[in-house]
Short mmCIF file of C-alpha atoms and ligand atoms in Angstrom, two decimals:
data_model
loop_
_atom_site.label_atom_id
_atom_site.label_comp_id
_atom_site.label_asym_id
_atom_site.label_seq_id
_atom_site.Cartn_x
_atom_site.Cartn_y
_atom_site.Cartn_z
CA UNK A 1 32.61 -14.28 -14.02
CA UNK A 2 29.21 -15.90 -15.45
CA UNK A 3 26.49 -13.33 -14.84
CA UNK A 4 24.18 -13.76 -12.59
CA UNK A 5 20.50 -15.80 -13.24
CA UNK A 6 17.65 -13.44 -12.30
CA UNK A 7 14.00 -14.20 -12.14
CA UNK A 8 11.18 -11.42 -12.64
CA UNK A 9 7.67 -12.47 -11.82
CA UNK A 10 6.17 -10.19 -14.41
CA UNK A 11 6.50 -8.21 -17.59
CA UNK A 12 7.55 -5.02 -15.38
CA UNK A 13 7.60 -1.36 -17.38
CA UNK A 14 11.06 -0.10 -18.90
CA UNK A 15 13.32 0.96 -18.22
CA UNK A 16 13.37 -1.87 -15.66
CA UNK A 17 13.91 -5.17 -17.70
CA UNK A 18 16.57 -3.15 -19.64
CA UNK A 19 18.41 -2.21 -16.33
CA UNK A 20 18.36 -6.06 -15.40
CA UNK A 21 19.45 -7.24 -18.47
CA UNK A 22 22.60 -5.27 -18.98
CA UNK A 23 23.96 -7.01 -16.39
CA UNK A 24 22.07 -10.12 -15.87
CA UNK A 25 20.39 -12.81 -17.58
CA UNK A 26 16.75 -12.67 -17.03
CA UNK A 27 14.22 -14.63 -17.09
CA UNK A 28 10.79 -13.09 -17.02
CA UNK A 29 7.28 -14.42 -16.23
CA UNK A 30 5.73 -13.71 -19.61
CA UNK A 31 2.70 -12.07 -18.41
CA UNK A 32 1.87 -8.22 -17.80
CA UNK A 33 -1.27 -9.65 -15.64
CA UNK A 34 -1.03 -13.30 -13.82
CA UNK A 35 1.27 -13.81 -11.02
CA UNK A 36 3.58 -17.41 -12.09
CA UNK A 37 1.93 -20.29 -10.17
CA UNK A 38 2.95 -21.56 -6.75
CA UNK A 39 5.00 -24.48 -8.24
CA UNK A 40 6.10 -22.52 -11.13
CA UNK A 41 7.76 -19.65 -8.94
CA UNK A 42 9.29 -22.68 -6.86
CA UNK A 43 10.83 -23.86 -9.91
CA UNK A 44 12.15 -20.80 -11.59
CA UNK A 45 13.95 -20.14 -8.31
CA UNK A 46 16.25 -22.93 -8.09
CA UNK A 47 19.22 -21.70 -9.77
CA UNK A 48 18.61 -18.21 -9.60
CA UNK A 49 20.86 -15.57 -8.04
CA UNK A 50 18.32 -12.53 -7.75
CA UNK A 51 13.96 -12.56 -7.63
CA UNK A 52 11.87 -9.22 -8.70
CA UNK A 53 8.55 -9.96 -7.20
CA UNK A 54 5.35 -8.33 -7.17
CA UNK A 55 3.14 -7.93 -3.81
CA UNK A 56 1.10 -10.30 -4.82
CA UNK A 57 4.10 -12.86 -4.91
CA UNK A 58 4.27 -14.85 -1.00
CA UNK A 59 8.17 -14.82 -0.25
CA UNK A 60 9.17 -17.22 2.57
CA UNK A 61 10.94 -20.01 3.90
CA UNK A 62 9.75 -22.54 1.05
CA UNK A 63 10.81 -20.27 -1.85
CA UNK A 64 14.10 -19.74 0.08
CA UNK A 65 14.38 -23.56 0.55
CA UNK A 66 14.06 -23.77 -3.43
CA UNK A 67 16.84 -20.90 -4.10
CA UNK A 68 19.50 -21.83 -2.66
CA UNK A 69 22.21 -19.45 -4.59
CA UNK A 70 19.52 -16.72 -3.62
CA UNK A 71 21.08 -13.02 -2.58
CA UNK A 72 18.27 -10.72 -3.32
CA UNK A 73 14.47 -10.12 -3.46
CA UNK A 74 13.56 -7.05 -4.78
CA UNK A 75 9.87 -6.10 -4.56
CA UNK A 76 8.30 -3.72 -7.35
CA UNK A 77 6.31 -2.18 -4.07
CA UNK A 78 7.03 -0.52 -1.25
CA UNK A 79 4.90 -2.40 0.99
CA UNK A 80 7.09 -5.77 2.08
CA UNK A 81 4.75 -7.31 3.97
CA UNK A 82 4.42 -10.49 1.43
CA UNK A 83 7.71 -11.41 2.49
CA UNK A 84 9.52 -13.03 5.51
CA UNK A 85 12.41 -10.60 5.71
CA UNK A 86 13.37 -12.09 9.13
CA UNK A 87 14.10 -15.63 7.68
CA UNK A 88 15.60 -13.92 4.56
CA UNK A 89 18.31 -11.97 6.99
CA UNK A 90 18.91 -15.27 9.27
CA UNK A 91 19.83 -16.32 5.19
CA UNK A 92 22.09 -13.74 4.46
CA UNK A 93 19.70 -12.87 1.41
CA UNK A 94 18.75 -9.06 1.06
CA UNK A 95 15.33 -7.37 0.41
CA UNK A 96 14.94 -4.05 -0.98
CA UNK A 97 11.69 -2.30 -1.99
CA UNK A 98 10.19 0.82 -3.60
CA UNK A 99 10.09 3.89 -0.93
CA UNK A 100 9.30 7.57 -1.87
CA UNK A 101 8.75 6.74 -5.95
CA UNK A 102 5.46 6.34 -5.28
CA UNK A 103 4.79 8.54 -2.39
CA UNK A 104 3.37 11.23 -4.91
CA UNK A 105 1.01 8.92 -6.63
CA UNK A 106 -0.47 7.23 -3.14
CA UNK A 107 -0.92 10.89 -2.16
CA UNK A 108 -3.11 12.39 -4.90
CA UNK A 109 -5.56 9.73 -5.12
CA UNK A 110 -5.80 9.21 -1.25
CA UNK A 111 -6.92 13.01 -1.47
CA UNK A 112 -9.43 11.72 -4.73
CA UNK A 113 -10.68 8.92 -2.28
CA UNK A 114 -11.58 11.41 0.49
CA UNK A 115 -13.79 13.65 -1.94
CA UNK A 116 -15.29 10.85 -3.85
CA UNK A 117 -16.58 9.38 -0.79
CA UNK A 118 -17.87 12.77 1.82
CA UNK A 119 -19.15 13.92 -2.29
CA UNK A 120 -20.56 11.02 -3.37
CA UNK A 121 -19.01 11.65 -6.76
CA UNK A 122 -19.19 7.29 -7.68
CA UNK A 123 -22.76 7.13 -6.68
CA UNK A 124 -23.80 10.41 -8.86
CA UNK A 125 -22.02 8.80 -11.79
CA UNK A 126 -24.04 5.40 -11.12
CA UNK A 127 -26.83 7.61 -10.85
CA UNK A 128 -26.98 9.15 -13.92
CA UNK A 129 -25.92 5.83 -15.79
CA UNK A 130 -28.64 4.07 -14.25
CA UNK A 131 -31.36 6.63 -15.31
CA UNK A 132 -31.57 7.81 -11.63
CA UNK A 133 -31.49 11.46 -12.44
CA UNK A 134 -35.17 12.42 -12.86
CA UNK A 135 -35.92 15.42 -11.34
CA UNK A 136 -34.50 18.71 -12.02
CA UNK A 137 -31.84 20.80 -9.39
CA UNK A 138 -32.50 20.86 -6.13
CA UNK A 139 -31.39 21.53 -2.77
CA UNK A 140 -30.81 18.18 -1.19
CA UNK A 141 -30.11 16.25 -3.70
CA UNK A 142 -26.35 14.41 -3.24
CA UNK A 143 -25.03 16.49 -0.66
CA UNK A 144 -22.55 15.38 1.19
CA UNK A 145 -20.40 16.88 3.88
CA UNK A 146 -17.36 20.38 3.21
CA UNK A 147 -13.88 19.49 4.21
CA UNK A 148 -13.01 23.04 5.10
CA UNK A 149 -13.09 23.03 8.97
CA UNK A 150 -13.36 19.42 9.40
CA UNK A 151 -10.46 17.07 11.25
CA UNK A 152 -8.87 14.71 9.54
CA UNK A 153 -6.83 12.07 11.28
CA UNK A 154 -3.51 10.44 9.54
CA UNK A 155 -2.95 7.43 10.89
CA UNK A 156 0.89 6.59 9.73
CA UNK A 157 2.92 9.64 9.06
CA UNK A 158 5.73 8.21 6.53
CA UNK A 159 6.17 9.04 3.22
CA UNK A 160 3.13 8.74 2.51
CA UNK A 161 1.38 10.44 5.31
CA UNK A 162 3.40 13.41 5.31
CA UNK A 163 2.74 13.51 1.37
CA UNK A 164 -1.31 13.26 2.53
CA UNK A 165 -1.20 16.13 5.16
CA UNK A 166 0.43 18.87 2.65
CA UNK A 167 -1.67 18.01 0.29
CA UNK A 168 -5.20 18.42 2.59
CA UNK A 169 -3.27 21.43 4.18
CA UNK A 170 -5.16 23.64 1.13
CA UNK A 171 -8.39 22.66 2.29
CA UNK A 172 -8.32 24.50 5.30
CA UNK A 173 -8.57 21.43 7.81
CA UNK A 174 -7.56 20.21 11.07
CA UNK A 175 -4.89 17.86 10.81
CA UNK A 176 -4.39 15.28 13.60
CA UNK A 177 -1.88 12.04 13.03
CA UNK A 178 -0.51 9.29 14.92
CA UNK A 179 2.61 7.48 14.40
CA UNK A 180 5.07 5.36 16.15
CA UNK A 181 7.89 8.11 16.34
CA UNK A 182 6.78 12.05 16.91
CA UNK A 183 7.12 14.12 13.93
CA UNK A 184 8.47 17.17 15.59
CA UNK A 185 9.48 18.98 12.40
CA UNK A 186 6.51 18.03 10.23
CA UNK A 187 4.10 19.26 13.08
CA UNK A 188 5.34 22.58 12.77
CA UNK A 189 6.06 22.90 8.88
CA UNK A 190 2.63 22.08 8.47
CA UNK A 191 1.00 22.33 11.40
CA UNK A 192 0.03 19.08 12.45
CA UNK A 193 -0.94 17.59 15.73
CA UNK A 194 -0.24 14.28 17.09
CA UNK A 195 -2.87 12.81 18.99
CA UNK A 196 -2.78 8.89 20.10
CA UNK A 197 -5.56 6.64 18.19
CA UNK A 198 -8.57 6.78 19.93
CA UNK A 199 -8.26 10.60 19.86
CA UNK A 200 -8.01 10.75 16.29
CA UNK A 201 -10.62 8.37 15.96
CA UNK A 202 -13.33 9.70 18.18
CA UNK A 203 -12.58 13.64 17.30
CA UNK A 204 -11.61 12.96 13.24
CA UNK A 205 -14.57 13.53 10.53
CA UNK A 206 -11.84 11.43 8.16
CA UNK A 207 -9.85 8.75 9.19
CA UNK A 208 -6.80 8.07 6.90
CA UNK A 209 -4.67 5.05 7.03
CA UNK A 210 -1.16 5.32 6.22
CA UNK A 211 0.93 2.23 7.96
CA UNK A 212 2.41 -0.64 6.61
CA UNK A 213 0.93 -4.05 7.33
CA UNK A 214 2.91 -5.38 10.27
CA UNK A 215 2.17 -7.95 13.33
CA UNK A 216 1.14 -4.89 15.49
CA UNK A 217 -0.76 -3.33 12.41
CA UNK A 218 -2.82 -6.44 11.71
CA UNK A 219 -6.99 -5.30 12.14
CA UNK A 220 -5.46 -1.79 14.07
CA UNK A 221 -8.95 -1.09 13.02
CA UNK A 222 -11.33 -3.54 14.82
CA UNK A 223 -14.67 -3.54 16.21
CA UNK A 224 -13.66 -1.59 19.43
CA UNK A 225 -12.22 1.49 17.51
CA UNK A 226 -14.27 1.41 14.85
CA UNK A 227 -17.21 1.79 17.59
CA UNK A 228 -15.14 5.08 18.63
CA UNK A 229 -15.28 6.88 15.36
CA UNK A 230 -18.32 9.74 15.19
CA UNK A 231 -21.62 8.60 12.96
CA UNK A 232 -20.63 10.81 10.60
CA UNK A 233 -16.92 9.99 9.85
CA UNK A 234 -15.64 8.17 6.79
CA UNK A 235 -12.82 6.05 6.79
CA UNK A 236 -10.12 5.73 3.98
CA UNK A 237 -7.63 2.36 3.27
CA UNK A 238 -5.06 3.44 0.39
CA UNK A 239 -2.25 1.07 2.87
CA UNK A 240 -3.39 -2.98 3.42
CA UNK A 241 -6.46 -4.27 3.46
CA UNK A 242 -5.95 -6.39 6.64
CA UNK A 243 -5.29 -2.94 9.27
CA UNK A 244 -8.58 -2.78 8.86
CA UNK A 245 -11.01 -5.72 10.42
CA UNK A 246 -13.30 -6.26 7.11
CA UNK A 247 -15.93 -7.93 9.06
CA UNK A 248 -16.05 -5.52 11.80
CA UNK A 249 -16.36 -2.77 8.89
CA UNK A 250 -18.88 -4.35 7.55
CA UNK A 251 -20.65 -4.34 10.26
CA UNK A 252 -20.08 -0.68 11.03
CA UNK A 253 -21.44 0.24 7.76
CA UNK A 254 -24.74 -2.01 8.03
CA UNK A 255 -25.19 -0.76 11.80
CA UNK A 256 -23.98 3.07 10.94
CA UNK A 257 -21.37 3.31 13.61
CA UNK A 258 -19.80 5.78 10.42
CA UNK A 259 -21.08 7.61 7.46
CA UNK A 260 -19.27 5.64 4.67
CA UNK A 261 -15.63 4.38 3.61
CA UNK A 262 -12.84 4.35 0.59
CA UNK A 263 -10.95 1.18 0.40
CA UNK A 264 -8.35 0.29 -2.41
CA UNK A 265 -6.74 -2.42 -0.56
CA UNK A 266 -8.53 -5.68 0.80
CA UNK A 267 -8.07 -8.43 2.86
CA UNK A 268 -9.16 -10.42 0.40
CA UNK A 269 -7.83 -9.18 -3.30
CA UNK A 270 -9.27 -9.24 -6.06
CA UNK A 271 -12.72 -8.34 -3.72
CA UNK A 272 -15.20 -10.80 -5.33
CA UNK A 273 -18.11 -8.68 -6.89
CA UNK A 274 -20.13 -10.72 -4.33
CA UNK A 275 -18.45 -9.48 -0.91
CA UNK A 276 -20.73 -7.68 1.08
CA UNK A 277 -19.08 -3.89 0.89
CA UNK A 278 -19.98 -3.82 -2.70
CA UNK A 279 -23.68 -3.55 -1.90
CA UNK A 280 -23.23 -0.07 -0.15
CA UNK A 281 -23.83 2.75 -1.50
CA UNK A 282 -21.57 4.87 0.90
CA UNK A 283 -18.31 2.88 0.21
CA UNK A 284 -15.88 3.80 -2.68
CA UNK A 285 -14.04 0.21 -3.95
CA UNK A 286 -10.91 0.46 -6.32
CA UNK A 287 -9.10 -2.43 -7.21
CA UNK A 288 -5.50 -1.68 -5.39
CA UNK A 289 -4.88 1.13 -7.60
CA UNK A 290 -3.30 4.44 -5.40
CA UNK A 291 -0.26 4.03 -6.95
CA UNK A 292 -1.15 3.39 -10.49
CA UNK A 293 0.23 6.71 -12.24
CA UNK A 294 2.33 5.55 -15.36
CA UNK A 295 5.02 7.93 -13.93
CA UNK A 296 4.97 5.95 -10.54
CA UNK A 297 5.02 2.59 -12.38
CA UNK A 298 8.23 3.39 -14.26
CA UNK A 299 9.80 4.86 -11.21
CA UNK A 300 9.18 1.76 -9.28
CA UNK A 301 10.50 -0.41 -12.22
CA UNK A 302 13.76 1.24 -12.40
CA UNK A 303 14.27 1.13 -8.41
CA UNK A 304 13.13 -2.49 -8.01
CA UNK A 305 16.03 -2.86 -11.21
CA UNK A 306 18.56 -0.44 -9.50
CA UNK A 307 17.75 -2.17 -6.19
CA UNK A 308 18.71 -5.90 -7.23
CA UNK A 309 22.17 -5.28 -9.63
CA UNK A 310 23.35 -2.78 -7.23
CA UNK A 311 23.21 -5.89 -4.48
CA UNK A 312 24.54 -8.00 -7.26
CA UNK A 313 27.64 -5.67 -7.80
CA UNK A 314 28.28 -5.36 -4.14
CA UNK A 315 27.18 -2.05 -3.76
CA UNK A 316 24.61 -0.19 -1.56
CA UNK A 317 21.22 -0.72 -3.27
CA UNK A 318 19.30 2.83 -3.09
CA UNK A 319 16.22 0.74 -1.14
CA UNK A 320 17.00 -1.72 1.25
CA UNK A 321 14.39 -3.31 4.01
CA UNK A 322 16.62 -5.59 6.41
CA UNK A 323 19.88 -3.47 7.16
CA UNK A 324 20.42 -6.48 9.24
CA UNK A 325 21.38 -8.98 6.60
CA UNK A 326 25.01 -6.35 6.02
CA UNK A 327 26.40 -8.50 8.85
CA UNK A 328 25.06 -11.49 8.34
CA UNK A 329 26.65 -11.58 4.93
CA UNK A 330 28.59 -8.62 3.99
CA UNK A 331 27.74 -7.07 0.04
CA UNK A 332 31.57 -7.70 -0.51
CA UNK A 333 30.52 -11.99 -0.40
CA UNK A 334 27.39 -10.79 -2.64
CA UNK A 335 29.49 -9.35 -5.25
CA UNK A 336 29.47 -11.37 -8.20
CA UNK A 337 29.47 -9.06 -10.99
C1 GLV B 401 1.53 -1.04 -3.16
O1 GLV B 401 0.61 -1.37 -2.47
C2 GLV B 401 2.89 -1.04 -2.72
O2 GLV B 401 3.17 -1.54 -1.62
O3 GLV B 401 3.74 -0.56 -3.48
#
């Protein structure tokens, strides 16, 4: 059997190529950085039997038009949201993604987000750089609000979520969440309380946001909820940029409907220094980054890898989105290697 043509749209860590390529013959976007162009990616496509795209790769019906031997997209992300899984079942083509490798990762630095922000621990640094310390100790100087006995809402309790709430457990908080499905035994391993949105919104001194990006996710946060979080609340995007309304948020921080706001994922990516939420001084901006632990990066590598050959081989991959696409075309016609 010839083996099968794969595409990858970056230089992805190892052991991930090396998984591919035992089995495969690759073809790699030679660039750790820049996404291949629209009409490059449409190209590289065309005779290929497996993709291994990045989030910031769009996957739909034009790139499935191009690849017509196409069986499997594998995303190096656990977000899927950049591609049209519903036209990729209707094409017998399966998608598989990154779950639970980089739960751990998301987790820590969601809990770094929430005391940068309510500590102010960016602006101090900018502070200092910019010759802004002058005086010596005092009292007021860069306070910022405790977490101990303060509510903090989880909105989304996956992975991620649950990964959030044992982690903030330490602090000695209230923990509120809200997700589709009741988490029965989570709430009572770590004492959690579901509450619907605008509960956790108008009682929670932190907001957390912890969905994927979906039709019925799409600005969740908008002007009207946003207006029903307390003055003093801060609210924290580690998941998509576009749950969140940017505008409205902008306007909630220029207005002071909340006290300030941690975003690593934008509606707009990579956020133009120009944008309008770089010019306060109560937001914390990093560059799509929660996941970024070298461990995480590897771990995701090797899944995405894992993910596409095990389709390849007719076999269970260990990730996959659209359990659908089993009937539509069964992994024994998929098998090719
Ligand atoms: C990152 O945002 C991911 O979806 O993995």
């Amino acid at each position: 059997m010839a083996r099968p043509k794969v595409y990858v749209t970056r230089i992805i860590p190892e052991p991930g190529l090396s998984i591919l390529k035992e089995c495969c013959d690759v073809e790699v976007h030679p660039s750790k950085e820049l996404p291949p162009s629209r009409q490059e990616l449409l190209e590289k496509v065309r005779d290929k039997d497996g993709l291994l795209c990045l989030l910031t790769d769009k996957i739909d019906r034009e790139v499935f038009d191009a690849a017509p031997n196409l069986k499997v997209v594998s995303t190096y992300s656990v977000g899927f949201d950049h591609i049209d899984v519903a036209e990729a079942t209707r094409r017998g083509i399966y998608v598989t993604h990154t779950p639970g490798v980089l739960t751990d990762a998301v987790a820590e630095f969601t809990v770094g987000l929430i005391l940068a922000v309510t500590r102010r621990i960016v602006e101090a640094d900018k502070l200092i750089r910019s010759g802004g310390w002058d005086k010596p100790w005092h009292p007021y100087f860069l306070t910022g609000p405790e977490l101990k006995g303060k509510t903090i809402g989880l909105i989304g309790l996956g992975r991620i979520g649950v990964a959030v709430a044992k982690r903030l457990s330490s602090f000695d908080v209230r923990i509120l969440y809200y997700d589709i499905e009741r988490r029965w035994d989570v709430e009572t391993v770590l004492n959690i309380q579901y509450a619907d949105i605008d509960t956790i919104l108008r009682e929670s001194d932190i907001v957390s946001l912890h969905v994927p990006l979906t039709k019925d996710t799409y600005h969740l946060i908008n002007e009207e909820r946003l207006r029903k979080m307390k003055k003093t609340a801060y609210l924290i995007n580690t998941a998509r940029g576009a749950v969140v309304d940017t505008e409205a948020l902008v306007k909630a921080l220029k207005e002071g409907w909340i006290a300030g706001a941690a975003l690593d994922v934008f509606e707009q990516e990579p956020l133009p220094p120009s944008h309008p939420l770089t010019r306060f001084e109560n937001v914390v901006l990093t560059p799509h980054i929660a996941s970024a632990t070298i461990e995480a990066r590897q771990r995701m590598a090797e899944l995405a890898a894992k993910n596409l050959v095990a389709v390849l081989k007719g076999e269970m991959p260990p990730a996959l989105v659209n359990k659908e696409v089993l009937s539509v075309r069964p992994l024994e016609k998929v098998k090719m290697i």
